[in-house]
mmCIF file of C-alpha atoms in Angstrom:
data_model
loop_
_atom_site.group_PDB
_atom_site.id
_atom_site.type_symbol
_atom_site.label_atom_id
_atom_site.label_comp_id
_atom_site.label_asym_id
_atom_site.label_seq_id
_atom_site.Cartn_x
_atom_site.Cartn_y
_atom_site.Cartn_z
ATOM 1 C CA MET A 1 -12.959 -25.308 2.295
ATOM 2 C CA LYS A 2 -14.090 -21.844 2.250
ATOM 3 C CA LYS A 3 -13.709 -21.405 5.785
ATOM 4 C CA PHE A 4 -10.177 -22.924 5.764
ATOM 5 C CA PHE A 5 -9.191 -20.314 3.317
ATOM 6 C CA ILE A 6 -10.704 -17.438 5.420
ATOM 7 C CA THR A 7 -9.182 -18.770 8.511
ATOM 8 C CA THR A 8 -5.549 -19.030 6.720
ATOM 9 C CA SER A 9 -5.812 -15.583 5.159
ATOM 10 C CA PRO A 10 -3.508 -14.009 7.875
ATOM 11 C CA ILE A 11 -0.894 -16.388 6.856
ATOM 12 C CA PHE A 12 -0.996 -15.085 3.220
ATOM 13 C CA PHE A 13 -0.955 -11.476 4.409
ATOM 14 C CA THR A 14 1.914 -12.356 6.884
ATOM 15 C CA MET A 15 4.091 -13.793 3.883
ATOM 16 C CA ILE A 16 3.359 -10.458 1.833
ATOM 17 C CA LEU A 17 4.859 -8.369 4.926
ATOM 18 C CA VAL A 18 7.860 -10.661 5.502
ATOM 19 C CA VAL A 19 8.610 -10.740 1.706
ATOM 20 C CA PHE A 20 8.183 -6.708 1.656
ATOM 21 C CA GLY A 21 10.348 -6.157 4.618
ATOM 22 C CA VAL A 22 13.082 -8.422 3.440
ATOM 23 C CA ARG A 23 13.182 -7.298 -0.208
ATOM 24 C CA TYR A 24 12.882 -3.469 0.001
ATOM 25 C CA PHE A 25 14.654 -2.866 3.329
ATOM 26 C CA GLN A 26 17.956 -4.706 2.804
ATOM 27 C CA GLY A 27 20.040 -1.563 3.279
ATOM 28 C CA ASN A 28 18.084 -0.386 6.532
ATOM 29 C CA PHE A 29 18.228 -3.896 8.371
ATOM 30 C CA LEU A 30 16.575 -2.747 11.558
ATOM 31 C CA LEU A 31 13.613 -1.395 9.596
ATOM 32 C CA GLY A 32 13.340 -4.541 7.732
ATOM 33 C CA ALA A 33 13.329 -6.724 10.614
ATOM 34 C CA PHE A 34 10.762 -4.632 12.605
ATOM 35 C CA ILE A 35 8.557 -4.909 9.356
ATOM 36 C CA VAL A 36 9.227 -8.680 9.266
ATOM 37 C CA GLU A 37 8.645 -9.058 13.142
ATOM 38 C CA LEU A 38 5.425 -6.907 12.689
ATOM 39 C CA GLY A 39 4.129 -9.205 9.816
ATOM 40 C CA LEU A 40 5.136 -12.427 11.585
ATOM 41 C CA ALA A 41 3.610 -11.382 15.308
ATOM 42 C CA GLY A 42 0.301 -10.242 13.632
ATOM 43 C CA GLY A 43 0.219 -13.577 11.659
ATOM 44 C CA VAL A 44 0.543 -15.629 14.462
ATOM 45 C CA GLN A 45 -1.979 -13.794 16.529
ATOM 46 C CA SER A 46 -4.485 -13.713 13.815
ATOM 47 C CA THR A 47 -4.169 -17.259 13.214
ATOM 48 C CA TYR A 48 -4.554 -18.177 17.003
ATOM 49 C CA ASN A 49 -7.787 -15.843 16.968
ATOM 50 C CA SER A 50 -9.055 -17.563 13.835
ATOM 51 C CA ILE A 51 -8.266 -21.186 15.594
ATOM 52 C CA ARG A 52 -10.180 -20.104 18.656
ATOM 53 C CA SER A 53 -13.163 -18.496 17.181
ATOM 54 C CA GLU A 54 -13.594 -21.160 14.539
ATOM 55 C CA SER A 55 -12.739 -24.083 16.514
ATOM 56 C CA ASP A 56 -16.217 -25.579 16.643
ATOM 57 C CA LYS A 57 -16.710 -25.290 13.021
ATOM 58 C CA LEU A 58 -13.408 -26.789 11.735
ATOM 59 C CA SER A 59 -12.550 -30.424 11.542
ATOM 60 C CA GLY A 60 -9.648 -31.919 13.192
ATOM 61 C CA ALA A 61 -7.418 -31.886 10.203
ATOM 62 C CA ASP A 62 -8.016 -28.163 9.573
ATOM 63 C CA LYS A 63 -6.808 -27.535 13.058
ATOM 64 C CA VAL A 64 -3.612 -29.638 12.565
ATOM 65 C CA ILE A 65 -3.146 -27.714 9.291
ATOM 66 C CA LEU A 66 -3.387 -24.333 10.959
ATOM 67 C CA VAL A 67 -1.197 -25.397 13.833
ATOM 68 C CA LEU A 68 1.500 -26.556 11.348
ATOM 69 C CA CYS A 69 1.254 -23.459 9.617
ATOM 70 C CA THR A 70 1.466 -21.318 12.722
ATOM 71 C CA PHE A 71 4.300 -22.925 14.420
ATOM 72 C CA PRO A 72 7.179 -21.909 11.621
ATOM 73 C CA LEU A 73 5.842 -18.468 11.952
ATOM 74 C CA LEU A 74 6.200 -18.383 15.879
ATOM 75 C CA VAL A 75 9.731 -19.828 15.349
ATOM 76 C CA ASN A 76 10.614 -17.244 12.864
ATOM 77 C CA SER A 77 8.933 -14.620 15.010
ATOM 78 C CA VAL A 78 11.215 -15.231 17.942
ATOM 79 C CA PHE A 79 14.417 -15.767 15.573
ATOM 80 C CA PHE A 80 13.946 -11.988 14.025
ATOM 81 C CA LEU A 81 13.172 -10.639 17.374
ATOM 82 C CA LEU A 82 16.645 -12.035 18.514
ATOM 83 C CA VAL A 83 18.291 -11.036 15.583
ATOM 84 C CA SER A 84 17.060 -7.397 15.934
ATOM 85 C CA LEU A 85 17.882 -7.275 19.579
ATOM 86 C CA ASN A 86 21.508 -8.391 18.667
ATOM 87 C CA PHE A 87 21.769 -6.113 15.931
ATOM 88 C CA LEU A 88 20.581 -3.174 18.171
ATOM 89 C CA SER A 89 22.642 -4.021 21.072
ATOM 90 C CA LYS A 90 25.748 -3.924 18.765
ATOM 91 C CA MET A 91 24.731 -0.453 17.328
ATOM 92 C CA LEU A 92 24.453 0.840 20.737
ATOM 93 C CA GLU A 93 27.994 -0.328 21.877
#
């Protein structure tokens, strides 16, 4: 169980960055979206590295849980990237 919490700690760090980005930068959308995107991308990459490095030590159930936790982060990361690019393109028009 200790290994599971060590490998999922990037997810909690990502959640903190996402909440920070959404909560404190509501006035400056682009900066807030950038912080959220940074947190999500970091969380996905860290979790992927954890799965790769710990794959021989983790059980099958732990791997499934990690993948299920990572998939929404990946979807949200793509969503925030698209929203940020859309906002930026409207600003530049």
